[in-house]
Coordinates of C-alpha atoms in Angstrom, one line a residue:
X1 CA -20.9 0.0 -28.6
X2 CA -19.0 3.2 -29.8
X3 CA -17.1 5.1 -27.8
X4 CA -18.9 8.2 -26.0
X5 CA -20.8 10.8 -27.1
X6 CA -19.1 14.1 -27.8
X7 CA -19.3 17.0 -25.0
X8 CA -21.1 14.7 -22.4
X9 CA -19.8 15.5 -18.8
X10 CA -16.8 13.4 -17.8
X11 CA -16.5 11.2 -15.4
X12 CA -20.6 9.9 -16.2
X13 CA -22.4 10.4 -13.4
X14 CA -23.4 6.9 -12.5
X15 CA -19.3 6.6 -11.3
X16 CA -19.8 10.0 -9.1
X17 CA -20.9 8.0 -6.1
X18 CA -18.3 5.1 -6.3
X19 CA -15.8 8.5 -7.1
X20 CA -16.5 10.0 -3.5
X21 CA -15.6 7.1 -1.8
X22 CA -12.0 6.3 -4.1
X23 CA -11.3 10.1 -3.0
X24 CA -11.7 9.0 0.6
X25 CA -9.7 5.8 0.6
X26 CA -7.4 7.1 -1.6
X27 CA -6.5 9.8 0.6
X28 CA -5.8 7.1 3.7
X29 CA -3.6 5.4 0.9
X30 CA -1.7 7.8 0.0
X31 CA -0.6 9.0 3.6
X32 CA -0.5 12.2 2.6
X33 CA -2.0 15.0 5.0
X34 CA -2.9 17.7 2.1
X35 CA -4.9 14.7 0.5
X36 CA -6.8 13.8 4.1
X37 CA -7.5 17.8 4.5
X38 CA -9.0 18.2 1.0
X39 CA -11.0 14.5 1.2
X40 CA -12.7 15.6 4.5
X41 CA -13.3 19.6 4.1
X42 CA -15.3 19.0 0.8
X43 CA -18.3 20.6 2.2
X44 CA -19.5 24.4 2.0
X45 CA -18.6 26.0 5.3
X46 CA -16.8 23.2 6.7
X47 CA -13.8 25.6 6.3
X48 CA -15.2 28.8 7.7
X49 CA -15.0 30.1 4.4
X50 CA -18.7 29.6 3.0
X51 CA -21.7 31.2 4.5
X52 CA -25.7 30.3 4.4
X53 CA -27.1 32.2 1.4
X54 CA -28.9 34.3 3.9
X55 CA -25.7 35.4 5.3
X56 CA -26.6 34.0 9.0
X57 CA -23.7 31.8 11.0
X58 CA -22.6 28.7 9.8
X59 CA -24.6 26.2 12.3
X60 CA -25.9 23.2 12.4
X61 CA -29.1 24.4 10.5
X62 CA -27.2 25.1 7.7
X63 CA -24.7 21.9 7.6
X64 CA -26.5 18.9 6.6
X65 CA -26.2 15.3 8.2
X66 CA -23.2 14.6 5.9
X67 CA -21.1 18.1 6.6
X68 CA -21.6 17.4 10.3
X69 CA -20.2 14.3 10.1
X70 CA -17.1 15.4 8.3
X71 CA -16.6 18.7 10.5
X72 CA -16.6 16.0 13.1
X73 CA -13.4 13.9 11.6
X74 CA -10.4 15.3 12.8
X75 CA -8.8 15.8 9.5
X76 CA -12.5 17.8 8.5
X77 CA -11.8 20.4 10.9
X78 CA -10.0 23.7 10.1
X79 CA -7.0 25.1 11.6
X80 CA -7.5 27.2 14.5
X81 CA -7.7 30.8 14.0
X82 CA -3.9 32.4 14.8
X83 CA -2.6 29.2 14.9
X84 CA 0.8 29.4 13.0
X85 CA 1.0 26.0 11.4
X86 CA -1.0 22.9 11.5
X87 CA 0.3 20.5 13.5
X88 CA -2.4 17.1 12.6
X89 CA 0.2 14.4 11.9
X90 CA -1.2 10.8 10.4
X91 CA -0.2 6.8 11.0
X92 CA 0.4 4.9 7.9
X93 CA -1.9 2.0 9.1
X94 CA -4.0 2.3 6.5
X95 CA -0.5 1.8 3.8
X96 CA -0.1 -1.0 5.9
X97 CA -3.2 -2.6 5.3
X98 CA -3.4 -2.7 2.1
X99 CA 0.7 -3.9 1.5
X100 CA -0.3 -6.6 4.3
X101 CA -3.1 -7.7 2.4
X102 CA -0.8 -7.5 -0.9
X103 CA 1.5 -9.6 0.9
X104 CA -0.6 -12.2 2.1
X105 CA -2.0 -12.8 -1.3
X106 CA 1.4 -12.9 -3.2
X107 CA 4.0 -12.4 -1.1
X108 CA 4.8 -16.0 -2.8
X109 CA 4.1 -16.1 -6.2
X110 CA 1.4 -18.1 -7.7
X111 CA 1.7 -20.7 -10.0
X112 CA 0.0 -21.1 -13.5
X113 CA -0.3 -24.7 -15.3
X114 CA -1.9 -25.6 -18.2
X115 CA -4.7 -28.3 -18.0
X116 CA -3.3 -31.6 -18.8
X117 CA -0.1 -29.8 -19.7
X118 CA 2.3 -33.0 -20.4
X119 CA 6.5 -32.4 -20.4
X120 CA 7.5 -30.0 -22.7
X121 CA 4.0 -28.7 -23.7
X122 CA 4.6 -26.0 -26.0
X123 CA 1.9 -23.8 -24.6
X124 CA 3.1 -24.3 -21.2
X125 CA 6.4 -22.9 -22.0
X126 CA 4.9 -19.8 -23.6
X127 CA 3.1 -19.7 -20.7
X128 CA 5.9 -19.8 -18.6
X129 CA 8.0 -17.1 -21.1
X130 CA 4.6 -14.8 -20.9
X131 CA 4.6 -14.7 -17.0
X132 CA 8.4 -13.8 -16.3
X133 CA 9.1 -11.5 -19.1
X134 CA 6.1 -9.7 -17.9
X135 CA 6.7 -10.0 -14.4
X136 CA 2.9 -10.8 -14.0
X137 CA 3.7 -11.5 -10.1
X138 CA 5.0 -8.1 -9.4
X139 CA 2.1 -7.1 -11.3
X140 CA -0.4 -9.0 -9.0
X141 CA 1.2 -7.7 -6.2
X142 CA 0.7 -4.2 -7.1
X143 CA -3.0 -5.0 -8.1
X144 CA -3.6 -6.6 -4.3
X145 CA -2.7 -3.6 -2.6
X146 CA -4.2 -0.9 -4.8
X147 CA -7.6 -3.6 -4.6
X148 CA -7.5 -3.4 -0.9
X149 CA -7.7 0.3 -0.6
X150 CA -10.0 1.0 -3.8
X151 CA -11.8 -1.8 -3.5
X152 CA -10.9 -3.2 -6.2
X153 CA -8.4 -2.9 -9.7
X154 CA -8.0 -3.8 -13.1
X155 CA -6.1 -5.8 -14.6
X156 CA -5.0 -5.6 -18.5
X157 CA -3.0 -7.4 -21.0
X158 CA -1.8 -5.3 -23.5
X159 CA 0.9 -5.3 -26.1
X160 CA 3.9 -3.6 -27.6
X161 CA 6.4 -5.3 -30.3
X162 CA 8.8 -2.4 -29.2
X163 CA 8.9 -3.0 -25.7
X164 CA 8.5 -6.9 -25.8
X165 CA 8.0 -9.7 -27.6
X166 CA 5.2 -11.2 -25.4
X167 CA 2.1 -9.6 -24.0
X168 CA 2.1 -7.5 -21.1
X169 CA 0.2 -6.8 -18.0
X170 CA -0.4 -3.8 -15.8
X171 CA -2.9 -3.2 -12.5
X172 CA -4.8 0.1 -13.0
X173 CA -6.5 1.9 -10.0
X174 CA -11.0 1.8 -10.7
X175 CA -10.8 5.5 -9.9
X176 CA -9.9 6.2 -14.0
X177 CA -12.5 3.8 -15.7
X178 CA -15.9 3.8 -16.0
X179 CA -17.2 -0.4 -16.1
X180 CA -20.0 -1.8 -17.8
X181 CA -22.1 -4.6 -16.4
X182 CA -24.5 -7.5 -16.8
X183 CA -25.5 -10.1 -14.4
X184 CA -22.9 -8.9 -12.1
X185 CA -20.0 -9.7 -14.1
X186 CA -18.2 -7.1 -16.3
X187 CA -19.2 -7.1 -20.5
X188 CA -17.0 -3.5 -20.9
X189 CA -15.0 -0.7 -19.2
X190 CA -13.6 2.2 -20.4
X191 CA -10.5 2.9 -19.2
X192 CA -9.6 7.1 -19.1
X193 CA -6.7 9.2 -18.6
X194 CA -5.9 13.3 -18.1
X195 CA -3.1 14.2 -21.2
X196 CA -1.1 16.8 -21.3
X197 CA -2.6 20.5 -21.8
X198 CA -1.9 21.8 -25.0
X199 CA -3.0 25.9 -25.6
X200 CA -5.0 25.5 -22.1
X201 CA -7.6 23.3 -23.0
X202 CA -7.8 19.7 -21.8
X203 CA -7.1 16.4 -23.7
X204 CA -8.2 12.5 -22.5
X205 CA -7.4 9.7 -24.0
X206 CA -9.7 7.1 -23.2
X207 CA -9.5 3.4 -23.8
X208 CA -12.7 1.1 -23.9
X209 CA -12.0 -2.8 -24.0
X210 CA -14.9 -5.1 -25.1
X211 CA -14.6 -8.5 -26.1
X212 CA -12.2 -9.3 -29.0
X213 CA -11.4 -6.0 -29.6
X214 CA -10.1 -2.3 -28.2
X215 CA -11.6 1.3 -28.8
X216 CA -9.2 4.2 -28.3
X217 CA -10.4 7.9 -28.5
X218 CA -8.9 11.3 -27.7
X219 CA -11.0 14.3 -26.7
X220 CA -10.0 18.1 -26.4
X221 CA -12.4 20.3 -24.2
X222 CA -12.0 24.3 -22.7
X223 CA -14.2 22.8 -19.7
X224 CA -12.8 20.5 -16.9
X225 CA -15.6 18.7 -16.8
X226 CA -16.8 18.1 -20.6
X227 CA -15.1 15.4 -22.5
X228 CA -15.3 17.5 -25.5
X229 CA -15.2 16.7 -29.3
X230 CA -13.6 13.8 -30.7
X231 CA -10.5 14.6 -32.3
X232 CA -8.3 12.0 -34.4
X233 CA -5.4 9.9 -32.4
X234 CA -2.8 12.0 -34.8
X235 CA -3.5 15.2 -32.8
X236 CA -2.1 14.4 -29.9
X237 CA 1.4 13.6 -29.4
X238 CA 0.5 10.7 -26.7
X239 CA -1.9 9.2 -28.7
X240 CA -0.2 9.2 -32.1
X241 CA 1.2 5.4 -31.4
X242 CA -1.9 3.8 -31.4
X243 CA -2.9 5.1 -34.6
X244 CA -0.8 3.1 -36.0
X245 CA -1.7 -0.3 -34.5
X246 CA -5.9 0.2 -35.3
X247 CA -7.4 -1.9 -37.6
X248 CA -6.5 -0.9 -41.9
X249 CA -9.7 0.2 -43.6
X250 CA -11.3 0.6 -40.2
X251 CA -13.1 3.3 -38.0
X252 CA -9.6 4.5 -37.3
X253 CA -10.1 3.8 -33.5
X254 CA -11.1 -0.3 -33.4
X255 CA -7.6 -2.9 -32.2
X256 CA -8.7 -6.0 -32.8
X257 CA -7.4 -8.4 -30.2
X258 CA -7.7 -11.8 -31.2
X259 CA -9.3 -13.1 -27.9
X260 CA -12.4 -14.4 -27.4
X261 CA -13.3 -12.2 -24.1
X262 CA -12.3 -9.1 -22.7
X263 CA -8.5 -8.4 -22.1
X264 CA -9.0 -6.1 -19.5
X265 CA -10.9 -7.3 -16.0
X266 CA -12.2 -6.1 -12.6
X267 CA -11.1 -8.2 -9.5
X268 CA -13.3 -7.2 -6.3
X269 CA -11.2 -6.6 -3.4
X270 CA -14.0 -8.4 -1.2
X271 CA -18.1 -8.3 -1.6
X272 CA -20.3 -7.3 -0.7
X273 CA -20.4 -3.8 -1.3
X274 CA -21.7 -2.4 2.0
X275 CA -21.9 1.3 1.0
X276 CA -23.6 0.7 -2.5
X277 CA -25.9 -2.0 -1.4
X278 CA -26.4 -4.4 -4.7
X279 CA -23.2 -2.7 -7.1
X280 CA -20.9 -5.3 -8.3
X281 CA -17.7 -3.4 -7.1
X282 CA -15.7 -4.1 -4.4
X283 CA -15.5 -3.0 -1.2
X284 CA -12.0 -1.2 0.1
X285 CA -10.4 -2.6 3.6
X286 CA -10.7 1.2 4.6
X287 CA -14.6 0.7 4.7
X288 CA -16.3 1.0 7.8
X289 CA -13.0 2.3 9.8
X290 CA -12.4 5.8 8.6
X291 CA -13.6 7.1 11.7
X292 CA -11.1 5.0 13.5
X293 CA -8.1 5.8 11.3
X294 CA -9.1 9.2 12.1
X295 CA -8.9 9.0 15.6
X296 CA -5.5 7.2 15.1
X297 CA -4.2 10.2 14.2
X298 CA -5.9 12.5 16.7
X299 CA -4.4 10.3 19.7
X300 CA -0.6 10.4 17.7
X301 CA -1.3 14.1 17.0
X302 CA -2.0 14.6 20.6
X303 CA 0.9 12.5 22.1
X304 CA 3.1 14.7 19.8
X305 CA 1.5 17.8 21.2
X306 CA 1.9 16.9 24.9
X307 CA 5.6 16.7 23.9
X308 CA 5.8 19.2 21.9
X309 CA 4.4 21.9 24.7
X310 CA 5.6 19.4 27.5
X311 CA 9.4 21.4 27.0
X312 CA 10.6 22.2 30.5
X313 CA 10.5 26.5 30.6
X314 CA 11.9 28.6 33.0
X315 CA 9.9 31.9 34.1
X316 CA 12.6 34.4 34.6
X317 CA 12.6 38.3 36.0
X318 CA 13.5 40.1 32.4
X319 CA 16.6 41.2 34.1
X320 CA 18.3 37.9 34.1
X321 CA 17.9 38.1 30.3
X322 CA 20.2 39.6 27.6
X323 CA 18.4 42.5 25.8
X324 CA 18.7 43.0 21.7
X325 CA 19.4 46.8 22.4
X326 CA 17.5 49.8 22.9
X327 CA 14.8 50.5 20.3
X328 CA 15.6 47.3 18.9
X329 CA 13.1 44.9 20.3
X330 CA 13.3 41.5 21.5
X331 CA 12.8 38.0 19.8
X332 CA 10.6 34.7 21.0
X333 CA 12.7 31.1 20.1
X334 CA 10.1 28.6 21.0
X335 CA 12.9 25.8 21.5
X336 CA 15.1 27.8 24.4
X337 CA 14.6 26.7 28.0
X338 CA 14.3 30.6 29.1
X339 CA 11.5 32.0 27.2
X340 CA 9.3 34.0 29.3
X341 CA 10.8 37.1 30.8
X342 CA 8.1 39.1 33.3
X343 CA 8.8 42.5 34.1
X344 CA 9.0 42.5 37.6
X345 CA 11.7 42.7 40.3
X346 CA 13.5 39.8 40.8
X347 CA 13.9 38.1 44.6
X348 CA 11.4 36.6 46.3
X349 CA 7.5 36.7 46.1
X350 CA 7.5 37.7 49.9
X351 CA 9.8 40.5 48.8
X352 CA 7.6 42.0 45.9
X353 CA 9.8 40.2 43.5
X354 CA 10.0 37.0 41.2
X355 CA 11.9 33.9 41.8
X356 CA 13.1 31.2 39.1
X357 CA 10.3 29.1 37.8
X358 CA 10.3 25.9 36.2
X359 CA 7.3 25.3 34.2
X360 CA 7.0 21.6 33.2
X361 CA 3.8 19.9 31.8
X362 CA 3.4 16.2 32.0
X363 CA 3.7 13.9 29.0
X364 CA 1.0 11.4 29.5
X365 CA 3.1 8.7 27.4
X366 CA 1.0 5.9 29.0
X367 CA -2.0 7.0 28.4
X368 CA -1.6 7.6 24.9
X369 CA 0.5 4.8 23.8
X370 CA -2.7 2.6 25.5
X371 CA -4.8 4.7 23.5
X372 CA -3.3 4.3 20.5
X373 CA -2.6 0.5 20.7
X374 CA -6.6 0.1 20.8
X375 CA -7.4 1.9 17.5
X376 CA -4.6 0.0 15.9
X377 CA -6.2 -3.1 16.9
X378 CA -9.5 -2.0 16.3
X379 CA -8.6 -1.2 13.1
X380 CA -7.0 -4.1 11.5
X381 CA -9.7 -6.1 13.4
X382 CA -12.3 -4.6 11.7
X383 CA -10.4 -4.9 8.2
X384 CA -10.4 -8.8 8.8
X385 CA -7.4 -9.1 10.0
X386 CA -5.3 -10.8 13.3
X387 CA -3.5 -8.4 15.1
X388 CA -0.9 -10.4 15.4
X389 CA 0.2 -10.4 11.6
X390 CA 0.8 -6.5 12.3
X391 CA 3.2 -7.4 15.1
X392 CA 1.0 -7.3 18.1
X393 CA 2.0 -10.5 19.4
X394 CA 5.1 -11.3 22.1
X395 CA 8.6 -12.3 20.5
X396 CA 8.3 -16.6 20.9
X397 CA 9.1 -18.8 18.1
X398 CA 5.9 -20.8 17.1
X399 CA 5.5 -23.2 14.2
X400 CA 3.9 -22.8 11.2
X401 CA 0.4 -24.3 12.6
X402 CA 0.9 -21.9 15.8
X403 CA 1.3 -19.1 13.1
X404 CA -1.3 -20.3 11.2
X405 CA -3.7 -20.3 14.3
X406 CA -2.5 -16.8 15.7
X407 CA -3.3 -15.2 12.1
X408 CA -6.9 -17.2 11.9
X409 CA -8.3 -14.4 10.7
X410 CA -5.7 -12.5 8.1
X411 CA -6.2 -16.3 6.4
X412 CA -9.9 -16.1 6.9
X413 CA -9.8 -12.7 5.0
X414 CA -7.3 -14.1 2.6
X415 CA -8.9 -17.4 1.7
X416 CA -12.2 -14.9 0.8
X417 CA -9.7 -13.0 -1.7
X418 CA -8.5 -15.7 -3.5
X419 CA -11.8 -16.5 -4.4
X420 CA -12.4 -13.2 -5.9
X421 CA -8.9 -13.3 -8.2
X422 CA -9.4 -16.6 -9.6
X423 CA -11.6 -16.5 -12.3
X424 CA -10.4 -12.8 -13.3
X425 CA -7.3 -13.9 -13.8
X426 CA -7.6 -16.9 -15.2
X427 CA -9.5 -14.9 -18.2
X428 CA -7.0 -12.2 -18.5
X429 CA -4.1 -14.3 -18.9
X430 CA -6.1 -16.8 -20.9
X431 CA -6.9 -13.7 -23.2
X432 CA -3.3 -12.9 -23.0
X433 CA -2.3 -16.3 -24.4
X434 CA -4.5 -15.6 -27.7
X435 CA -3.3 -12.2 -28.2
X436 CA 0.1 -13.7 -27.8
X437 CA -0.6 -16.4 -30.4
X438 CA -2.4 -13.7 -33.0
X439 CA 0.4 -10.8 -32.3
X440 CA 3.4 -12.4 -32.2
X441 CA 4.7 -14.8 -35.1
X442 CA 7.0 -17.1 -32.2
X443 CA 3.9 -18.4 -30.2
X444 CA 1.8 -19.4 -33.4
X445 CA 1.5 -23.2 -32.8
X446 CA 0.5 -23.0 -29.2
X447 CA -3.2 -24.0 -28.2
X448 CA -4.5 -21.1 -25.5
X449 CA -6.8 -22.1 -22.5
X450 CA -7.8 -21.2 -18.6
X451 CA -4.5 -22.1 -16.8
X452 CA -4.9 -23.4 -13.5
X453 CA -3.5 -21.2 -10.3
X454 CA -2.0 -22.6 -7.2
X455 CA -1.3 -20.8 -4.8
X456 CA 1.6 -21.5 -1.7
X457 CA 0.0 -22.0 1.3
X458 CA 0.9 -18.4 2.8
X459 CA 3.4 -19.7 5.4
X460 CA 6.2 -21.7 5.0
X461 CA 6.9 -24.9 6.7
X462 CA 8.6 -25.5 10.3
X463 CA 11.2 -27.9 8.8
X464 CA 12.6 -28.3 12.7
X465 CA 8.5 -30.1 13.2
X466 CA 8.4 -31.8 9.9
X467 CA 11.6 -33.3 10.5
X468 CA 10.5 -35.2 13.7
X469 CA 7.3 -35.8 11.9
X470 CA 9.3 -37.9 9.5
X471 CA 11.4 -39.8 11.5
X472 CA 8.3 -40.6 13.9
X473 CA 7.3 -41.8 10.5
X474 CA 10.2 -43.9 9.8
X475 CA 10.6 -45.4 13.1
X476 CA 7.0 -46.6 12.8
X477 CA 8.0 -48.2 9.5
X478 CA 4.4 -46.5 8.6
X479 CA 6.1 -44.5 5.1
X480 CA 8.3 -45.5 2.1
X481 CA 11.4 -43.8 1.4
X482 CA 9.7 -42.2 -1.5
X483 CA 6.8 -41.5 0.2
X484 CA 8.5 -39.3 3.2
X485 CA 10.6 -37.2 0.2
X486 CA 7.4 -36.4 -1.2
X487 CA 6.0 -34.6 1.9
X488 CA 9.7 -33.1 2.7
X489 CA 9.3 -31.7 -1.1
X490 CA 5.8 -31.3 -1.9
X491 CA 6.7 -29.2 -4.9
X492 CA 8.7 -31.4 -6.6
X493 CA 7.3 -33.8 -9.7
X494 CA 7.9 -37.5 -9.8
X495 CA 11.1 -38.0 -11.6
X496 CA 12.9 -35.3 -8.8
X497 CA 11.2 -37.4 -6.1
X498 CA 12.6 -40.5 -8.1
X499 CA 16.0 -39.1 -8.5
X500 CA 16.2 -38.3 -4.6
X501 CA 15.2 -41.8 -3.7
X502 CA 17.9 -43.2 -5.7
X503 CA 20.3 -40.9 -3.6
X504 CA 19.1 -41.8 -1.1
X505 CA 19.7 -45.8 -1.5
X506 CA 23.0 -45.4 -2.4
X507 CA 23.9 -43.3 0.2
X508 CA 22.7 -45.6 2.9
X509 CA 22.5 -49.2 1.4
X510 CA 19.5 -49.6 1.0
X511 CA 18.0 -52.1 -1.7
X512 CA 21.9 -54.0 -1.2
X513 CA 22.5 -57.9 -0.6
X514 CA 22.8 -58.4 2.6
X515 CA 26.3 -60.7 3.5
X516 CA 25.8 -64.4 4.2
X517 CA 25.0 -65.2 7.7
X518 CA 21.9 -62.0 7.7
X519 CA 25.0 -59.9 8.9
X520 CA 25.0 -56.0 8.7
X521 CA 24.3 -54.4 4.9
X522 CA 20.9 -55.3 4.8
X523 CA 17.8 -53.5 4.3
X524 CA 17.0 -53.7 8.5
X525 CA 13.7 -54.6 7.4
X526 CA 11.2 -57.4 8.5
X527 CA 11.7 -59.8 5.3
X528 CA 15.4 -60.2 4.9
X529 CA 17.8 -58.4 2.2
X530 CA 16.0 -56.5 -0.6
X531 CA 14.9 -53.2 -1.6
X532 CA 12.7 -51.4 1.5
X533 CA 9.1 -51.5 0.3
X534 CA 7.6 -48.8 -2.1

């Protein structure tokens, strides 16, 4: 298919829904307050500024189910009138949801093997050149976190002989692309992006991947939200490089690829969608506890408020305070201990007058630190994940099945997202293995397929345990020497295993004559002198 029709409204409206919510869980992303405000006070009259067209109150007549809701969120709410600055402030839980999740998932990177891949496999070692001078780990960690707050990313394999001599791959946010499906699984996206003004009109590049081959347009429109007429790649200075890279005698817009599928894929965060019952997009962690995030913040904001007005004040007579002058006034410092000054006598009350106050509010830190520790666990609860991996947990060493066990459900939640990153990308870096062999002259003779992915187990080992599992081992005589190296190093192939073993013997005598007589310098084991049994 062609890229789209000139002048149609941009984004499509079949992304608008799917856009609302990547404006919500964006905003908890991003942490930032402004983003919260404008996410949340969307709605006419939610900001006092909007009336009913018949000019009547804003009321709930007038706000629909939606608008109530978000006038009811604590960042939907306005700023009370003569209040001097806002004082909402926000928890980063929802940051740390998504770099937990990141973590859990590739906090270790994962490793790719070619099927059957035999020692010095020429297509393995491309492989292996591909993934570290494009830092596809890093990459993957990236896409992880920005999948569990949009629900989902991209992930694309694209090239440039200036930059690199391999393939490359990026993680793009689904908020800027506009996918294509059948059956559930992705045939085409088209990937879009804002360029720089040029005389006040707007440019957008935009970038649609099918398979074998790429699309790239550039549109210039007067009106935000028209893509405009088609202009050439030329006309734009961000655009002019891929000009030169489209196909000779061509459309002037068609890169062929050389893979056989797409080179850019979605991977879904988790499914089902629960919002847009039956879409093939992900669902974000933040789905489901907005309204607890949101009241996160409330509680913080009003723990910071009882401290804020919780400043111990004394109530003076105004003739125990300093005046600025005649005719020239007097000035109000929030942060000084003596800030009230009442024009009255000063003495006693039974003399007519006013005595020293001390004005002192309490600071309910209890109650609010209890408060708040619930929403957090609430929260990452209802993500999927064990409070504990957050930290809520007392201080005591435990072993890596007692970790394992605490954290039941972060594993749960990550064994589910595994699932969902496989196959993606397994194709993408498939694809990027064919584009490497058809772009670049050095990685000709290699013979591109699915690499396999293992990933670590997501928590290392307690050596301390797995040493006394060994030697429980040994002393039962119920493991070879070779054997009980290979579970101390279960990532090491069978020649280091065999090299270690042969360390091993000659360190300790084993597989030496013993002396006449059956003295010392024998094997110790049932059967005389020898080598201990493999």
């Amino acid at each position: 298919m062609p890229l789209p029709e000139r002048n149609q409204t941009w984004p499509p409206p079949a992304v608008e829904a799917a856009g609302k919510l990547y404006t919500r869980w964006g905003a908890w992303y991003s942490g930032d307050p402004e983003q919260l405000v404008d996410a949340y006070s969307q709605v006419p009259g939610i900001d006092g500024t909007s009336t009913p067209p018949s000019g009547q109150p804003i009321g709930p007549r007038f706000l629909s189910g939606i608008a109530r809701g978000v006038q009811r969120m604590f960042w939907g709410t306005p700023t009370s009138p003569g209040q001097v600055r806002g004082h909402k402030l926000h928890v980063p839980l929802a940051g740390d949801i998504a770099m937990t999740s990141a973590d859990l998932l590739f906090g270790e990177p994962v490793e790719f093997v070619m099927p059957d891949a035999k020692k010095d496999d020429p297509t393995q070692i491309a492989l292996d050149d591909m993934l570290d001078e494009s830092n596809l780990a890093a990459v993957l960690l990236e896409g992880a976190e920005i999948g569990a707050a949009y629900g989902g990313y991209y992930l694309r394999v694209r090239w440039d002989s200036v930059l690199a001599d391999c393939p490359l791959f990026d993680a793009l946010p689904p908020d800027a692309a506009v996918p294509e499906w059948r059956g559930g699984r992705l045939v085409a996206v088209t990937l879009w992006r804002n360029l720089e003004r040029i005389d006040g009109r707007w440019w957008r590049h935009l970038e649609r991947h099918e398979k074998g081959r790429v699309l790239h347009g550039v549109y210039v429109s007067g009106d935000e939200n028209k893509l405009g007429r088609q202009m050439a790649l030329t006309d734009h200075p961000e655009t002019a490089q891929f000009a030169m890279i489209v196909d000779a005698g061509g459309d002037g817009q068609t890169v062929t690829t050389g893979a056989t599928g797409l080179s850019c894929e979605y991977i879904p965060n988790m499914r089902p969608h629960r919002t847009l019952r039956g879409s093939p997009l992900g669902r974000s962690d933040y789905a489901g506890i907005e309204a607890i995030l949101d009241a996160l913040d409330e509680a913080w904001t009003s723990w910071m408020r009882d401290l804020r007005i919780g400043k111990g004040r004394l109530v003076v007579p105004r003739s125990y305070m300093s005046s600025h002058g005649r005719g020239r006034g007097a000035s109000f410092d929030a942060d000084r201990e003596v800030y009230e000054a009442v024009d009255t006598l000063a003495g006693e009350s039974s003399t007519g007058g006013l005595a020293m106050q001390v004005v002192q509010f309490k600071i309910r830190v209890d109650e609010h630190s209890r408060t708040c520790r619930e929403l957090t666990v609430k929260a990452v609860s209802s993500a999927g994940y064990s409070p504990q991996t957050f930290g809520e947990s007392d201080q005591i060493a435990a072993t890596a099945t007692e970790v394992v066990a605490r954290n039941a459900a972060s594993f749960r939640t990550r064994s589910r997202k595994v699932n969902y990153h496989r196959g993606p990308v397994r194709r993408v870096v498939f694809a990027g293995l064919e584009i490497y062999r058809e772009k670049f002259p050095r990685a000709a003779g290699i013979t591109p397929a699915p690499p396999m992915m293992k990933w670590p187990d997501g928590v290392a080992q307690d050596q301390e345990a797995l040493a006394r599992t060994l030697q429980m081992i040994q002393a039962a005589e119920a493991a070879s020497i070779r054997t009980r190296v290979k579970l101390f190093n279960p990532d090491w192939d069978d020649t280091e295993v065999d090299k270690e073993v042969s360390r091993i013997h000659a360190e300790t005598g084993v597989g030496a004559q013993a002396p006449p007589g059956g003295g010392g310098g024998g094997s110790g084991f049932p059967g005389g002198p020898g080598k201990e049994p493999e």
